[in-house]
Amino acid sequence: MSFAFHQPETSPEAVALLGSIQDSLPLAGGMTLLPTIKQRLATPTALIDLSKIAQLSSISLEGDTLVIGAMTRHVDVAESEAVRGAIPLLAVLAAGIGDPAVRNRGTIGGSVANNDPSADYPAAVLGLGATIVTDRREIAAADFFTGLFETALQPNEVILALRFPVPVAGGYAKFKSPASRYAVVGVCVVQSAGGVCLAVTGAGPGVFRVPEMEKALAASFTPAAVASIKVSAENMSSDIHADSEYRAHLITVMAKKAVAAAIG
Ligand SMILES: Cc1cc2nc3c(=O)[nH]c(=O)nc-3n(C[C@H](O)[C@H](O)[C@H](O)COP(=O)(O)OP(=O)(O)OC[C@H]3O[C@@H](n4cnc5c(N)ncnc54)[C@H](O)[C@@H]3O)c2cc1C
């Protein structure tokens, strides 16, 4: 199998290439895309490598919003003083992704565009109420994750950055697969001026919120507030890592840990 390889230096150039070459795909760190191509599950005619576009690899605090460029690697988020200062849960989350090789290649934009049901970032993106900035529009997190490996992105639409509002407090806790470190269940809890948001990844076919826990935490932002709330196993995933009952149980356990991290 052969394909063309382009390395544009600006995002408009990348978007133009994607628009002009049928069946081309953007390439970030290749952590998911390259194995997918190797297995012939994707057969692009061209890869548009985003790694030479300098402004996509940036982290900045703009007032009360943390802006992270799409090509920012997990290791850079984990080690960023700006991230640690403004939204420490994001640094914790990024530091817990995969292994050093994955963290040195994988990117926030690639992770969010891929929307793996066990990926960590979708929980933080939804929990923090982030905005996904693309080459053509801004998409609210609540409208972005549409299903299993599905997002609101249109063909050839490129994520440029993610904008995270700085919360009052927030925490992330995951029960990880010991082999890949993907989340068997991951919970992100965020307290902000607008209330409490609790987002779960890994447990079902996509990231989702647990309104009953959010209500309890709005009344009392403590681990005890969620300790007795049980989530139904009905729509949970079941696989070699954990069955649906176990995943449902883990949501409560991880929610308690996430709240403890947020107030700790
Ligand atoms: C062994 C292993 C362990 C892992 N463990 C974890 C884990 O514990 N937690 C976790 O969350 N993740 C985990 N991952 C996933 C990893 O963190 C990567 O983020 C993910 O694989 C995406 O990789 P990438 O950023 O290199 O994107 P790529 O693989 O290059 O791209 C992924 C997809 O997104 C598209 N894309 C990339 N960038 C953009 C963009 N800017 N705009 C639009 N579309 C884009 C590509 O076309 C492709 O379809 C693991 C991966 C591996 C291989």
Coordinates of C-alpha atoms and ligand atoms in Angstrom, one line a residue:
M1 CA 0.0 0.0 0.0
S2 CA 1.3 3.4 -0.9
F3 CA 0.2 7.0 0.0
A4 CA 1.5 10.5 -0.4
F5 CA 3.0 12.4 2.6
H6 CA 2.7 16.1 3.0
Q7 CA 4.2 18.3 5.8
P8 CA 2.5 21.7 5.6
E9 CA 3.8 24.5 7.8
T10 CA 0.5 26.4 8.3
S11 CA -3.0 25.2 9.2
P12 CA -4.7 26.8 6.2
E13 CA -2.2 24.9 4.0
A14 CA -3.1 21.7 5.8
V15 CA -6.8 22.3 5.4
A16 CA -6.4 23.1 1.7
L17 CA -4.4 19.9 1.2
L18 CA -7.1 17.8 3.0
G19 CA -9.8 19.5 0.9
S20 CA -8.0 19.0 -2.4
I21 CA -6.8 15.3 -2.0
Q22 CA -9.6 12.8 -1.8
D23 CA -9.4 10.3 1.0
S24 CA -6.5 12.1 2.7
L25 CA -6.2 12.2 6.5
P26 CA -4.5 14.4 9.1
L27 CA -1.7 12.8 11.0
A28 CA -0.8 13.8 14.5
G29 CA 1.5 11.5 16.5
G30 CA 0.4 8.5 14.6
M31 CA -0.2 6.5 17.8
T32 CA -3.7 5.3 16.6
L33 CA -3.6 6.2 12.9
L34 CA -0.4 4.3 11.9
P35 CA -1.5 0.9 13.5
T36 CA -4.9 1.4 11.9
I37 CA -3.2 1.8 8.5
K38 CA -0.9 -1.1 9.1
Q39 CA -4.0 -3.3 9.8
R40 CA -5.6 -1.9 6.6
L41 CA -8.5 -0.5 8.6
A42 CA -7.7 2.8 7.0
T43 CA -6.4 3.3 3.4
P44 CA -5.7 7.0 3.0
T45 CA -4.4 8.3 -0.3
A46 CA -2.3 10.9 1.5
L47 CA -1.3 11.7 5.1
I48 CA -1.2 15.4 6.0
D49 CA 1.3 15.6 8.9
L50 CA 0.5 18.4 11.3
S51 CA 3.7 18.3 13.2
K52 CA 5.5 21.1 11.3
I53 CA 2.7 23.6 12.2
A54 CA 4.3 25.3 15.1
Q55 CA 1.3 27.2 16.5
L56 CA -0.6 23.9 17.0
S57 CA 1.9 22.9 19.7
S58 CA 1.3 25.6 22.3
I59 CA -0.1 26.1 25.8
S60 CA -1.3 29.5 27.0
L61 CA -3.4 31.0 29.8
E62 CA -5.7 33.6 28.3
G63 CA -7.5 35.2 31.3
D64 CA -9.5 32.4 32.8
T65 CA -9.2 30.1 29.8
L66 CA -6.4 27.6 29.3
V67 CA -5.8 27.1 25.5
I68 CA -4.0 24.0 24.4
G69 CA -3.0 23.5 20.7
A70 CA -4.1 20.3 19.1
M71 CA -0.6 19.0 18.4
T72 CA 0.4 19.4 22.1
R73 CA 1.8 16.1 23.2
H74 CA 0.6 14.4 26.4
V75 CA 4.1 14.8 28.0
D76 CA 4.0 18.6 27.4
V77 CA 0.6 18.9 29.1
A78 CA 1.8 16.7 32.0
E79 CA 4.9 18.9 32.5
S80 CA 3.5 22.3 31.8
E81 CA 3.6 24.8 34.7
A82 CA 0.7 26.7 33.1
V83 CA -1.4 23.6 33.2
R84 CA -0.4 22.5 36.6
G85 CA -1.2 26.0 37.9
A86 CA -4.5 26.5 36.2
I87 CA -6.1 23.1 35.8
P88 CA -3.9 20.5 37.7
L89 CA -6.3 17.6 36.8
L90 CA -5.3 17.9 33.2
A91 CA -1.6 17.5 34.1
V92 CA -2.5 14.4 36.2
L93 CA -4.6 13.0 33.4
A94 CA -2.0 13.5 30.8
A95 CA 0.7 12.0 33.0
G96 CA -1.4 8.8 33.4
I97 CA -1.8 8.2 29.6
G98 CA -0.2 5.0 28.2
D99 CA 3.6 4.8 28.6
P100 CA 6.5 7.3 28.0
A101 CA 6.5 6.4 24.2
V102 CA 2.8 7.1 23.9
R103 CA 3.0 10.3 25.9
N104 CA 6.0 11.5 23.8
R105 CA 4.1 11.1 20.5
G106 CA 0.3 11.1 21.3
T107 CA -1.5 14.5 21.1
I108 CA -4.5 16.0 22.7
G109 CA -6.1 16.8 19.3
G110 CA -5.5 13.2 18.0
S111 CA -7.0 11.8 21.2
V112 CA -10.1 14.0 21.1
A113 CA -10.6 13.5 17.3
N114 CA -10.3 9.7 17.7
N115 CA -12.8 9.6 20.6
D116 CA -11.8 6.1 21.8
P117 CA -14.4 5.1 24.4
S118 CA -11.6 4.3 26.9
A119 CA -9.5 7.5 26.3
D120 CA -8.9 9.9 29.2
Y121 CA -9.2 13.3 27.5
P122 CA -12.9 13.1 26.6
A123 CA -13.8 13.0 30.3
A124 CA -11.9 16.2 31.0
V125 CA -13.1 17.9 27.8
L126 CA -16.8 17.2 28.8
G127 CA -16.2 17.7 32.5
L128 CA -14.5 21.0 32.1
G129 CA -17.0 22.2 29.5
A130 CA -14.2 22.8 27.0
T131 CA -14.6 24.2 23.5
I132 CA -13.1 22.5 20.5
V133 CA -11.7 25.1 18.1
T134 CA -11.5 23.9 14.5
D135 CA -10.4 25.5 11.2
R136 CA -14.0 26.6 10.6
R137 CA -16.0 26.8 13.9
E138 CA -16.1 26.3 17.7
I139 CA -17.8 23.2 19.0
A140 CA -19.0 22.9 22.6
A141 CA -17.9 19.7 24.3
A142 CA -21.5 18.7 24.9
D143 CA -22.0 18.6 21.1
F144 CA -18.7 17.1 20.1
F145 CA -18.7 13.4 21.2
T146 CA -21.4 11.8 19.2
G147 CA -20.8 8.1 19.6
L148 CA -18.3 5.2 19.5
F149 CA -15.2 6.7 17.8
E150 CA -17.6 9.3 16.4
T151 CA -17.4 13.1 16.7
A152 CA -19.1 16.2 15.3
L153 CA -16.0 16.8 13.1
Q154 CA -16.9 17.0 9.4
P155 CA -14.6 15.4 6.7
N156 CA -11.4 17.4 6.4
E157 CA -12.2 19.5 9.5
V158 CA -9.0 20.0 11.6
I159 CA -8.9 20.7 15.3
L160 CA -6.7 23.6 16.0
A161 CA -7.0 24.0 19.8
L162 CA -9.0 23.2 22.9
R163 CA -10.2 26.0 25.2
F164 CA -10.6 24.9 28.8
P165 CA -12.3 27.3 31.3
V166 CA -10.4 27.3 34.6
P167 CA -12.6 25.7 37.2
V168 CA -12.9 26.4 40.9
A169 CA -11.8 22.8 41.6
G170 CA -11.5 19.6 39.7
G171 CA -10.1 16.1 39.9
Y172 CA -9.6 13.0 37.7
A173 CA -9.3 9.4 38.8
K174 CA -9.2 6.3 36.7
F175 CA -9.1 2.6 37.1
K176 CA -6.7 1.7 34.4
S177 CA -6.0 -1.3 32.2
P178 CA -2.7 -2.6 33.5
A179 CA -1.5 -3.3 30.0
S180 CA -2.4 -0.2 28.0
R181 CA -3.3 2.2 30.8
Y182 CA -6.5 3.1 28.9
A183 CA -9.4 3.8 31.3
V184 CA -11.5 0.8 32.3
V185 CA -13.4 3.6 34.1
G186 CA -12.2 7.2 34.4
V187 CA -14.1 10.0 36.2
C188 CA -13.6 13.7 35.9
V189 CA -15.4 15.9 38.4
V190 CA -15.4 19.7 38.1
Q191 CA -16.7 22.4 40.4
S192 CA -17.3 25.8 38.7
A193 CA -19.4 28.9 39.0
G194 CA -22.0 27.1 36.8
G195 CA -22.3 24.1 39.2
V196 CA -20.8 20.6 39.2
C197 CA -20.1 18.4 36.2
L198 CA -19.1 14.8 36.5
A199 CA -18.1 13.0 33.3
V200 CA -17.3 9.3 32.9
T201 CA -15.1 7.6 30.3
G202 CA -14.4 4.0 29.7
A203 CA -17.6 2.7 31.2
G204 CA -19.8 2.9 28.1
P205 CA -19.7 3.4 24.3
G206 CA -18.8 7.1 24.9
V207 CA -18.3 9.7 27.5
F208 CA -21.3 10.6 29.6
R209 CA -22.4 12.6 32.6
V210 CA -24.1 11.3 35.8
P211 CA -26.7 13.9 36.8
E212 CA -27.6 12.2 40.1
M213 CA -24.0 12.5 41.3
E214 CA -23.7 16.1 40.1
K215 CA -26.8 17.0 42.1
A216 CA -25.5 15.4 45.2
L217 CA -22.1 17.1 44.8
A218 CA -23.8 20.5 44.2
A219 CA -25.3 20.1 47.7
S220 CA -22.1 18.8 49.3
F221 CA -18.8 18.6 47.4
T222 CA -17.4 15.7 49.3
P223 CA -16.6 12.0 48.5
A224 CA -19.3 11.0 51.0
A225 CA -22.0 12.7 48.9
V226 CA -21.5 10.2 46.0
A227 CA -20.5 7.1 48.1
S228 CA -24.0 5.6 48.2
I229 CA -25.0 6.5 44.6
K230 CA -25.1 3.4 42.4
V231 CA -25.1 3.7 38.7
S232 CA -27.2 1.2 36.6
A233 CA -25.1 -1.3 34.7
E234 CA -27.7 -1.4 31.9
N235 CA -25.8 0.6 29.3
M236 CA -22.3 -0.2 30.5
S237 CA -19.6 -2.0 28.4
S238 CA -18.7 -5.5 29.1
D239 CA -15.4 -7.0 27.8
I240 CA -12.3 -9.0 28.8
H241 CA -11.2 -6.1 31.1
A242 CA -14.4 -5.8 33.2
D243 CA -18.1 -6.7 33.0
S244 CA -20.9 -4.1 33.1
E245 CA -21.7 -4.6 36.8
Y246 CA -18.0 -4.0 37.7
R247 CA -17.8 -0.9 35.5
A248 CA -20.9 0.5 37.1
H249 CA -19.4 -0.2 40.6
L250 CA -16.2 1.5 39.6
I251 CA -17.9 4.7 38.6
T252 CA -18.9 5.3 42.3
V253 CA -15.4 4.3 43.5
M254 CA -13.6 6.6 40.9
A255 CA -16.1 9.4 41.6
K256 CA -15.2 9.4 45.3
K257 CA -11.5 9.4 44.4
A258 CA -11.9 12.2 41.9
V259 CA -13.8 14.4 44.4
A260 CA -11.1 13.7 47.0
A261 CA -8.4 14.7 44.5
A262 CA -10.4 17.9 43.7
I263 CA -10.6 19.0 47.3
G264 CA -7.3 17.5 48.4
Ligands
LIG1 C1 -0.1 1.5 23.6 C2 -1.0 2.7 23.7 C3 -1.5 3.0 25.0 C4 -2.4 4.1 25.1 N1 -2.9 4.4 26.3 C5 -3.8 5.4 26.4 C6 -4.3 5.8 27.7 O1 -4.0 5.3 28.7 N2 -5.2 6.8 27.7 C7 -5.6 7.5 26.6 O2 -6.4 8.4 26.7 N3 -5.1 7.2 25.4 C8 -4.2 6.2 25.3 N4 -3.6 5.9 24.1 C9 -4.0 6.8 22.9 C10 -3.0 7.9 22.7 O3 -3.0 8.7 23.9 C11 -3.2 8.9 21.5 O4 -3.6 10.1 21.9 C12 -4.2 8.4 20.5 O5 -3.7 7.1 20.1 C13 -4.2 9.3 19.3 O6 -2.9 9.4 18.8 P1 -2.3 10.6 18.1 O7 -2.5 11.8 18.9 O8 -0.9 10.3 17.7 O9 -3.2 10.8 16.8 P2 -3.1 10.0 15.4 O10 -3.0 8.6 15.7 O11 -2.1 10.7 14.5 O12 -4.6 10.4 14.8 C14 -5.7 9.8 15.4 C15 -6.9 10.2 14.6 O13 -7.3 11.6 14.8 C16 -7.2 12.3 13.5 N5 -6.5 13.6 13.9 C17 -5.3 13.7 14.5 N6 -5.1 15.0 14.7 C18 -6.2 15.7 14.3 C19 -6.6 17.1 14.3 N7 -5.8 18.0 14.8 N8 -7.8 17.4 13.8 C20 -8.6 16.4 13.3 N9 -8.3 15.1 13.2 C21 -7.1 14.8 13.8 C22 -6.3 11.4 12.6 O14 -6.7 11.6 11.2 C23 -6.7 10.0 13.1 O15 -8.0 9.7 12.5 C24 -2.8 4.9 23.9 C25 -2.2 4.5 22.7 C26 -1.4 3.4 22.6 C27 -0.8 3.1 21.2

